[in-house]
Tab-separated table of C-alpha atoms in Angstrom:
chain	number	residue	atom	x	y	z
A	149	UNK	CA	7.386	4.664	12.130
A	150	UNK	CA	9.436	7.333	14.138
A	151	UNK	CA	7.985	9.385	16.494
A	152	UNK	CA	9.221	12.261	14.405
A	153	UNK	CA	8.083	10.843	10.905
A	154	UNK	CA	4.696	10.099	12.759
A	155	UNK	CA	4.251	13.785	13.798
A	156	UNK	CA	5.175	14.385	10.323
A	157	UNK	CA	2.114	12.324	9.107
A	158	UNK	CA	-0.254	14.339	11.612
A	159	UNK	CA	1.179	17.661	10.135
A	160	UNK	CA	0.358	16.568	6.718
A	161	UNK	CA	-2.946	15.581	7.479
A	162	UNK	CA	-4.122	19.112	7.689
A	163	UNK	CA	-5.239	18.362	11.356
A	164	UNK	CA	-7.379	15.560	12.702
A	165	UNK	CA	-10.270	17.565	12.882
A	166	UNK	CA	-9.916	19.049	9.756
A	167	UNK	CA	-9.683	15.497	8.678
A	168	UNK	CA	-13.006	14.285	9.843
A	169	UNK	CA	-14.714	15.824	7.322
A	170	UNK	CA	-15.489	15.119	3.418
A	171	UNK	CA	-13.480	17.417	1.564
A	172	UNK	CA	-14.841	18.964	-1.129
A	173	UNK	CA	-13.805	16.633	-4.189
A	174	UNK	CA	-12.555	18.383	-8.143
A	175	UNK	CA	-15.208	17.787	-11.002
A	176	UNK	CA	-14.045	14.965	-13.395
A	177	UNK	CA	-11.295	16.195	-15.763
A	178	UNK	CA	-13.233	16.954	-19.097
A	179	UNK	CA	-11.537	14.532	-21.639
A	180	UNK	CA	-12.270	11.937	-23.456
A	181	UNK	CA	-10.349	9.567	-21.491
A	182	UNK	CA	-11.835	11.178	-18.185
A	183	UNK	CA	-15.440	10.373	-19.745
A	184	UNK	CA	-14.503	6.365	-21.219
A	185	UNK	CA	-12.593	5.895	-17.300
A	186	UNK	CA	-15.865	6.708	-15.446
A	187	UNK	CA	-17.723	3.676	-17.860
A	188	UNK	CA	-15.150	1.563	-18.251
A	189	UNK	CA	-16.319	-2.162	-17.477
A	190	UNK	CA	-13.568	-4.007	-14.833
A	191	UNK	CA	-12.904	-7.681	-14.881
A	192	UNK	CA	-13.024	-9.179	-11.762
A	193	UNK	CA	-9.994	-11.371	-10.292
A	194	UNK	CA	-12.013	-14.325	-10.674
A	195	UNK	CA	-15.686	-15.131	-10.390
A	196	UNK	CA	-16.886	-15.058	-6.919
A	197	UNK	CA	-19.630	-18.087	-6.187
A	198	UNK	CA	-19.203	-18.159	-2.519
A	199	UNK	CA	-20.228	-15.931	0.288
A	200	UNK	CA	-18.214	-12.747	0.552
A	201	UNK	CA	-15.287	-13.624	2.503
A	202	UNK	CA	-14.286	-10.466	5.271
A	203	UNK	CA	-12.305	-7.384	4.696
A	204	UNK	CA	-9.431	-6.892	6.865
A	205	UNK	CA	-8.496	-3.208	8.302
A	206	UNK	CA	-5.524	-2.596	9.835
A	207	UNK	CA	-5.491	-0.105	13.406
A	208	UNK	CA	-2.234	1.005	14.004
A	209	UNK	CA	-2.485	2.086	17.456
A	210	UNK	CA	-4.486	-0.253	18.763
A	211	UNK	CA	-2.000	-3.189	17.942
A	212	UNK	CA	-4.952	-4.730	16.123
A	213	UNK	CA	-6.703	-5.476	12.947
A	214	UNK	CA	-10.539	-5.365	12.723
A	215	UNK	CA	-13.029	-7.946	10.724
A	216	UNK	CA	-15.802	-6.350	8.821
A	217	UNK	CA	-18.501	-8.426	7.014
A	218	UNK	CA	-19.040	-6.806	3.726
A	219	UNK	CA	-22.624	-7.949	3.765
A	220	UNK	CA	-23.752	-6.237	7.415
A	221	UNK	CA	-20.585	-3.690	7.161
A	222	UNK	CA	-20.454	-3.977	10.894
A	223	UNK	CA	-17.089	-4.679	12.935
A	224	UNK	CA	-17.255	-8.188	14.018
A	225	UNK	CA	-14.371	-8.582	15.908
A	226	UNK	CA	-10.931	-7.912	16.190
A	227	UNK	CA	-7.352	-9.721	16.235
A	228	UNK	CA	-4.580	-8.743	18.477
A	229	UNK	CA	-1.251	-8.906	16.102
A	230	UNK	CA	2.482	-7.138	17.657
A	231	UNK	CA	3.432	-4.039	18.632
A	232	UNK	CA	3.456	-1.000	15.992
A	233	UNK	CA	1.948	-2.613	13.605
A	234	UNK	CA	1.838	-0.777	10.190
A	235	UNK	CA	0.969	-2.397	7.070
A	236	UNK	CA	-0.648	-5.711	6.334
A	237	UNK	CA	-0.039	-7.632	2.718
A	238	UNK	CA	-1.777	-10.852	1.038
A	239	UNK	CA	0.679	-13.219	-0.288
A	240	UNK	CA	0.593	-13.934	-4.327
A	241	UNK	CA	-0.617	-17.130	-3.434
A	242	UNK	CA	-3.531	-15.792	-1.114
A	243	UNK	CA	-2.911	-18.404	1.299
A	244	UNK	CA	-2.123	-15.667	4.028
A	245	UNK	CA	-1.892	-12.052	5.074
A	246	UNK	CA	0.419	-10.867	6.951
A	247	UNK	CA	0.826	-8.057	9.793
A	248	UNK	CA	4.342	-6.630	9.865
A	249	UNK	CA	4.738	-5.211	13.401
A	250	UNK	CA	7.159	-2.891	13.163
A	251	UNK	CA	8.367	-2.644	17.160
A	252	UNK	CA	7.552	-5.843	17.893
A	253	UNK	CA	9.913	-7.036	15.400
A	254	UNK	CA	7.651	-10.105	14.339
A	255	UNK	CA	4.909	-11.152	11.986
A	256	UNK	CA	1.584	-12.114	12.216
A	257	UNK	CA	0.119	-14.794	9.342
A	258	UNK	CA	-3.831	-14.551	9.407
A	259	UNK	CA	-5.837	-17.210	7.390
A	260	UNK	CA	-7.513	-14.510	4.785
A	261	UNK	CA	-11.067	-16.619	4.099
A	262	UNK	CA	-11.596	-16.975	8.237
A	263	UNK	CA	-9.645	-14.516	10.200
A	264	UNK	CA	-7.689	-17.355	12.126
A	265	UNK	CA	-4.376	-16.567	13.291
A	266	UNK	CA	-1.914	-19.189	11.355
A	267	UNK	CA	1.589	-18.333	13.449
A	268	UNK	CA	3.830	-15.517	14.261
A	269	UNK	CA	6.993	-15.374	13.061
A	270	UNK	CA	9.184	-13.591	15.457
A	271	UNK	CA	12.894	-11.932	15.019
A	272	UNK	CA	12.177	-10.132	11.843
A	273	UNK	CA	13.437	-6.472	12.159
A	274	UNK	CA	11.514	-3.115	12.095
A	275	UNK	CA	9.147	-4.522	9.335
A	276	UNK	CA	7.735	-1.195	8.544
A	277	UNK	CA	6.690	-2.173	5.212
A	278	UNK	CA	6.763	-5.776	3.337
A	279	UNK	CA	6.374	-7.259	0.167
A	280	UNK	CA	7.051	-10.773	-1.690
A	281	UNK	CA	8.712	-11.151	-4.765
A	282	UNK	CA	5.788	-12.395	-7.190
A	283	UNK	CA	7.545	-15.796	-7.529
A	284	UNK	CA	7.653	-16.411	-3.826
A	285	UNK	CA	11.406	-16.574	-3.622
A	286	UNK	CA	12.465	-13.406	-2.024
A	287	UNK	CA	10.651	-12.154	1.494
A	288	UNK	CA	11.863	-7.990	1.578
A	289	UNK	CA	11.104	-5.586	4.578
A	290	UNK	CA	11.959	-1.676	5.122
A	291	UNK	CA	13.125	-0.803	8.156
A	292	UNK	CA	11.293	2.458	8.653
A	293	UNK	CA	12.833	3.277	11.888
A	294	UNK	CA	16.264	1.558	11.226
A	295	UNK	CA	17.221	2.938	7.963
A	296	UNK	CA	17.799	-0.182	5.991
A	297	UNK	CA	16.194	-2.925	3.866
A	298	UNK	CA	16.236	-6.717	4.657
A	299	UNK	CA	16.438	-9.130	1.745
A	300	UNK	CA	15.016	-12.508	3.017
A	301	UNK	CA	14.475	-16.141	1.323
A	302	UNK	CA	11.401	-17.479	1.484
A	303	UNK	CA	11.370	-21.297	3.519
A	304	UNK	CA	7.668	-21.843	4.431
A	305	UNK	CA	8.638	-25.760	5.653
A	306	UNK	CA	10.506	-24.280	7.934
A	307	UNK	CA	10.167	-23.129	11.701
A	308	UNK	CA	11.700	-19.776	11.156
A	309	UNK	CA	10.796	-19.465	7.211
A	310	UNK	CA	12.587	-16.740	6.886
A	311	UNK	CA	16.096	-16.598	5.974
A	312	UNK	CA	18.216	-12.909	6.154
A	313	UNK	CA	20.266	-13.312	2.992
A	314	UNK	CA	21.304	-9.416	3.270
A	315	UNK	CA	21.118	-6.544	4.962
A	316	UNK	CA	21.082	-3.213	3.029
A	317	UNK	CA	21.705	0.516	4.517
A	318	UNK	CA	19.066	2.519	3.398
A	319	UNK	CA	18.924	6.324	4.895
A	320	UNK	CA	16.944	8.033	5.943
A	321	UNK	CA	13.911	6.071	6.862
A	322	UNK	CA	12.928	4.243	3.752
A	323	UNK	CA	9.182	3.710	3.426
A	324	UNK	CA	7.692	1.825	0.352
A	325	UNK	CA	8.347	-1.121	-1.649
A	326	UNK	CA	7.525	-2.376	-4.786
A	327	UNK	CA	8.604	-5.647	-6.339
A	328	UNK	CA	8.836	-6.054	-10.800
A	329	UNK	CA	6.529	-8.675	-12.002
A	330	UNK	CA	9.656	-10.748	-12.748
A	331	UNK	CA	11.073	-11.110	-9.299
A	332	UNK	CA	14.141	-9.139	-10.297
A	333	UNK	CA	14.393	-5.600	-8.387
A	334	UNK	CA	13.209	-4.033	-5.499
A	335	UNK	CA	12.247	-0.236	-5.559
A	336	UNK	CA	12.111	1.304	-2.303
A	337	UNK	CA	11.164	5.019	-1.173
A	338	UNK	CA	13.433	7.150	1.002
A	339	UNK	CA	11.113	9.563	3.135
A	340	UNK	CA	13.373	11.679	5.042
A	341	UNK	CA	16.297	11.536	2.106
A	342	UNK	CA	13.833	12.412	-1.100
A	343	UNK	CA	15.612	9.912	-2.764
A	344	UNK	CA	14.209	6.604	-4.609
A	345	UNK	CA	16.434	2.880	-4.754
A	346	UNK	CA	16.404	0.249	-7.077
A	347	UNK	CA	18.171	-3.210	-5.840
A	348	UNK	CA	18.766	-5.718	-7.573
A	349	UNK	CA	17.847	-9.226	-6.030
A	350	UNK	CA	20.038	-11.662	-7.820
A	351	UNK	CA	23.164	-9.928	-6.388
A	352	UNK	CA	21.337	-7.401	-3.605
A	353	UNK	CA	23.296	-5.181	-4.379
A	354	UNK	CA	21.388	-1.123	-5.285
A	355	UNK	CA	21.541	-0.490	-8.742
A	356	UNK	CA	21.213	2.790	-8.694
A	357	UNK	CA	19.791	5.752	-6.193
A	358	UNK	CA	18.173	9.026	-7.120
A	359	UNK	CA	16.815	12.342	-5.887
A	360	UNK	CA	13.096	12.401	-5.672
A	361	UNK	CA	10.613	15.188	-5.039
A	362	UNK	CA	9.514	16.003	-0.724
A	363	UNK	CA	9.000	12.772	1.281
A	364	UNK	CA	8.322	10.103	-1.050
A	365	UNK	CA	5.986	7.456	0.211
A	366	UNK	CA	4.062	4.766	-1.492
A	367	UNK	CA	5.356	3.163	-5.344
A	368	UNK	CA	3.724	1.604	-7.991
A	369	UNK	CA	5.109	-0.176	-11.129
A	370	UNK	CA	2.770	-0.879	-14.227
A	371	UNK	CA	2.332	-4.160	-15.134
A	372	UNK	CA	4.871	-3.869	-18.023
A	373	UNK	CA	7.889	-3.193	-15.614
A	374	UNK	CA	8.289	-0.050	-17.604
A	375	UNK	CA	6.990	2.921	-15.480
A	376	UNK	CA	7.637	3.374	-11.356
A	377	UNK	CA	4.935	5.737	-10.239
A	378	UNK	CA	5.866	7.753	-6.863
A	379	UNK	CA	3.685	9.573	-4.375
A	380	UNK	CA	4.872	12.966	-2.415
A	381	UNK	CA	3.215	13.142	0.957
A	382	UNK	CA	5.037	15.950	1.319
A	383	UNK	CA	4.016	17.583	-1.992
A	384	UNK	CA	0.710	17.405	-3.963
A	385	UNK	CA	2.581	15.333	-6.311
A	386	UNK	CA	3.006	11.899	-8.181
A	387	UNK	CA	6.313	11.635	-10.052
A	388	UNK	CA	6.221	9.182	-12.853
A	389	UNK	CA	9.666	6.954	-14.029
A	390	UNK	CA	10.620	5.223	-16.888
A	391	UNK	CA	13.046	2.800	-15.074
A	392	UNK	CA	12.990	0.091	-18.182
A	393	UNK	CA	16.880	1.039	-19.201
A	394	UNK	CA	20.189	1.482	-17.128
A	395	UNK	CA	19.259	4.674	-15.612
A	396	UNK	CA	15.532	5.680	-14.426
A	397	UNK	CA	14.284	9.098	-16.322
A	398	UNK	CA	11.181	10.879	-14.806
A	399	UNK	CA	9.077	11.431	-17.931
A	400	UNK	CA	6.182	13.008	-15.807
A	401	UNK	CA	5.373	15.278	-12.850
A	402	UNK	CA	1.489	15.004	-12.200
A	403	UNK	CA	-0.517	16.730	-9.790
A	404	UNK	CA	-2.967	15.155	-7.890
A	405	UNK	CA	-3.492	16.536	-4.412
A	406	UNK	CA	-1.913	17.796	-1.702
A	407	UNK	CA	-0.234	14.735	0.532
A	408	UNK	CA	-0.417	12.404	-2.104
A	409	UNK	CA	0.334	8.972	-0.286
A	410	UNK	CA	-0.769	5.544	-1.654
A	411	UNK	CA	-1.361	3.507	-4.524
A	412	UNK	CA	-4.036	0.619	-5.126
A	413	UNK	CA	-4.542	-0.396	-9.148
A	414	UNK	CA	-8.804	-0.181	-10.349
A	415	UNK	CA	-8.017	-3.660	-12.106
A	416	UNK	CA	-8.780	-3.033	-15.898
A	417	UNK	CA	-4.861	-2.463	-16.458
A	418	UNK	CA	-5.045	0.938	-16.960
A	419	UNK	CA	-6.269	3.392	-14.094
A	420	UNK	CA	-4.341	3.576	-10.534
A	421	UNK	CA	-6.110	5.468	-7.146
A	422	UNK	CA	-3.461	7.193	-4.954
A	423	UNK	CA	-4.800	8.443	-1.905
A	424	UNK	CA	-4.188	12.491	-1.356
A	425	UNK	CA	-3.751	12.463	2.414
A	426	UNK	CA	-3.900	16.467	3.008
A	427	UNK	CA	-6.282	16.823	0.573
A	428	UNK	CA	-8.548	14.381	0.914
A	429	UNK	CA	-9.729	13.215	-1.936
A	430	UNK	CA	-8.720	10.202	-4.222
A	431	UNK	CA	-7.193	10.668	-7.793
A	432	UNK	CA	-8.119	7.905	-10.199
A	433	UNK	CA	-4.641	8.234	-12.944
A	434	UNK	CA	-5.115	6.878	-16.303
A	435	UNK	CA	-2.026	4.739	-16.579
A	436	UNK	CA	-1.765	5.665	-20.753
A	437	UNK	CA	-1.719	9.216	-20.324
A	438	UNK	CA	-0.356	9.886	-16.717
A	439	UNK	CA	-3.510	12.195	-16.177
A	440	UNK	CA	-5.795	12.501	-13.826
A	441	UNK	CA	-8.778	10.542	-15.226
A	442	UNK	CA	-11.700	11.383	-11.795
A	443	UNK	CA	-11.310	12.807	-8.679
A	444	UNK	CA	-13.339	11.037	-5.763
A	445	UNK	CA	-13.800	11.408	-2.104
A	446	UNK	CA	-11.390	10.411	0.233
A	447	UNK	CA	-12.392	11.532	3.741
A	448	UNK	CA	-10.859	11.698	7.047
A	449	UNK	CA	-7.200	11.317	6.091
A	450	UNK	CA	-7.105	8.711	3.074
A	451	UNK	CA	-4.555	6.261	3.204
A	452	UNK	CA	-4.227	2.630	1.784
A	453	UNK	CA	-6.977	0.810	-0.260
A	454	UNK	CA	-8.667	-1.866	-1.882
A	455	UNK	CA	-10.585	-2.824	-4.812
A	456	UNK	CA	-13.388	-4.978	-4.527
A	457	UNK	CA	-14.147	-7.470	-7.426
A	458	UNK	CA	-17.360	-5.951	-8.162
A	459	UNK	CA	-14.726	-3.498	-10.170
A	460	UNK	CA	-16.899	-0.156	-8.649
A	461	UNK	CA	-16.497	-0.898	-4.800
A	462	UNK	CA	-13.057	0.967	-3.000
A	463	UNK	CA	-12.723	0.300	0.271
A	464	UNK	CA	-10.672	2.866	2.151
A	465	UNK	CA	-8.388	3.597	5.712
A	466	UNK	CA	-9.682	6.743	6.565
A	467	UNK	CA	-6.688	7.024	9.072
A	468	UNK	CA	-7.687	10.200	11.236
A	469	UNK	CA	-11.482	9.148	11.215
A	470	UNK	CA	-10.915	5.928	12.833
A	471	UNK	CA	-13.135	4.212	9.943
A	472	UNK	CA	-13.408	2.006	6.843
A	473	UNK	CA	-14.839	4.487	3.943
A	474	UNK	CA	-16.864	2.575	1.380
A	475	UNK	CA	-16.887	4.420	-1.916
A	476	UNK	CA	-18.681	4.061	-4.927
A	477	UNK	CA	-16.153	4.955	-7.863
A	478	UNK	CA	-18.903	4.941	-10.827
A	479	UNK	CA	-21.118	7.735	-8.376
A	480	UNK	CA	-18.043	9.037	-6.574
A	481	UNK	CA	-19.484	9.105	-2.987
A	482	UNK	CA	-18.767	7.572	-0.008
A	483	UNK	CA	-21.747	4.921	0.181
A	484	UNK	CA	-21.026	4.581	3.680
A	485	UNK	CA	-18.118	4.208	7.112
A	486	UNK	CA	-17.771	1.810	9.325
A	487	UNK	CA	-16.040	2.148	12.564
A	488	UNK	CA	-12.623	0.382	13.486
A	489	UNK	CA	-9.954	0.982	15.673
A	490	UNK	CA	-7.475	3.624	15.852
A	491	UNK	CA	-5.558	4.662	12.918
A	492	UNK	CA	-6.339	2.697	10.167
A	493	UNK	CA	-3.620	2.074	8.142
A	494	UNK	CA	-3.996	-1.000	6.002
A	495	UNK	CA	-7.274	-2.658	4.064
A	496	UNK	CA	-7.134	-6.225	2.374
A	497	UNK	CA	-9.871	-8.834	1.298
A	498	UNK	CA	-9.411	-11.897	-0.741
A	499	UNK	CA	-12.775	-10.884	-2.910
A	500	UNK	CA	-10.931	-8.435	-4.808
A	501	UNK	CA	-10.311	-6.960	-8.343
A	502	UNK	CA	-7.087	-7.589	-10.234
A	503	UNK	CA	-3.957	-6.214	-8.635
A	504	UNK	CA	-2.635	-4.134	-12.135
């Protein structure tokens, strides 16, 4: 991240010390759908018969990523990854997670079941922010600080497995990706520009580019391709698409809190959590009606989560607090924090719910 889009992020967080704190969280929304969300039974990814495997927590500033037994929730150790480092990903085939290290222009693969460092794979540009293409084929990285998106192919035989197939100008200081379940487009959030872009893979070429609302961060596309979901850290904020024709159409405008930043899906296929950094709190949106289903806790700056398989456990990167916020979604409380490094920014464990 820049220097000046990180002082951005410290303006929108209301303050570090204001941060520290729990904020005081909405009352459920009174509906019907608000009451059946708050019930609902979640299917877990798969059923879990061996120990819990460790969560993973990303610290920013410390160049490092903590491992927390979910059993003790203590800090057991921590792994030194590159320079910068700001968000960390597990691959669709959960055979590693990597650590895109965004100055030190390299990756770091970490075995997700033991916390051993696989390789680092160096010469990758300003990966700000990362994903795979479901089917494996297509590597993609924004270039926060570079203003442009790298289309790779995916070679894991190889030495250097990936491949730059293009490189795509993307200003000002793109932020978030999201891949379609059919390994097709890319959608990619323009922070500085309010402005959203679609590319297409086969060709990687943009399809199309529109305005958005202030500072558009994190994106989420339901599982039917059909709707791109968009948070407004610089807003209060998420801005729902239909991008299933020619032409995307914003067919909703929801509020959920001020500074509303990241996505993470609850895993029944039809609630989403984005994190409301200014605000901190949580909004749990019912993916049917594009409403906001439950409000919960999200203290000390909320920024990137996970769902545990359990389907009531949400594990989040309290990024100002310096912790890992454990939060009971059925109670809405924070159950309890445990201390990592500096400015959490990323949270992954293989012993978790479905991703949509």
């Amino acid at each position: 991240m820049t220097t000046d889009a990180y002082r951005r992020h410290l303006v929108l967080s209301g303050g570090v010390a204001m941060a520290l704190g729990l904020a005081k969280v909405p009352a459920m929304a009174a509906s019907g759908a608000a009451t059946s969300a708050g019930t609902a039974a979640i299917a877990p990814a798969s059923t879990v018969s061996r120990p819990p495997r460790p969560i993973f927590v990303l610290n920013s500033q410390d160049a490092t990523v903590s491992v927390v037994d979910p059993v003790t929730w203590t800090e057991q150790r921590r792994i030194e990854v590159g320079k910068e480092p700001h968000h960390l990903y597990l691959t669709p085939d959960e055979k590693s997670l990597i650590v895109a290290n965004a100055t030190g222009n390299s990756l770091t693969f970490i075995d997700p079941a033991t916390g051993a460092v696989q390789r680092t794979v160096r010469d990758i540009v300003d990966p700000y922010h990362l994903r795979f293409s479901p089917d494996m084929k297509w590597f993609v990285t924004a270039a926060n600080r570079l203003n442009h998106v790298d289309l790779y192919r995916w070679q894991p035989a190889d030495a250097q497995p990936f491949k730059l197939v293009k490189r795509i100008e993307a200003p000002k200081t793109p932020s978030h990706l999201f891949i379609d379940s059919r390994s097709t487009v890319a959608y990619v959030s323009l922070q500085d520009s309010d402005e959203l872009i679609a590319i297409d893979l086969a060709t990687q070429a943009v399809r199309w580019k529109i305005k958005t609302g202030k500072m558009p961060a994190d994106v989420f596309l339901t599982k039917d391709d059909k709707h791109l979901l968009v948070g407004l850290t610089g807003d209060r904020f998420v801005e729902v698409y239909d991008v299933s024709g020619a032409a995307p159409r914003q067919v909703k405008r929801l509020a959920t809190g001020d500074g509303a930043h990241a996505f993470r899906a609850r895993g029944d296929g039809r609630h989403v959590f984005v994190s409301n950094r200014v605000a901190n709190t949580i909004s749990m949106i019912d993916l049917q009606t594009f409403e906001v289903a439950a409000q919960l806790p999200g203290p000390g700056g909320p920024d990137c989560m996970e769902m545990m398989a359990d389907g009531r456990t949400l594990l989040l990167s309290s990024r100002w607090a310096r912790k890992l916020s454990v939060i009971d979604i059925e109670q809405r409380k924070v159950l309890r924090q445990v201390a990592v490094g500096r400015s959490p920014h990323g949270v992954w464990t293989l012993d978790h719910a479905a991703r949509q």
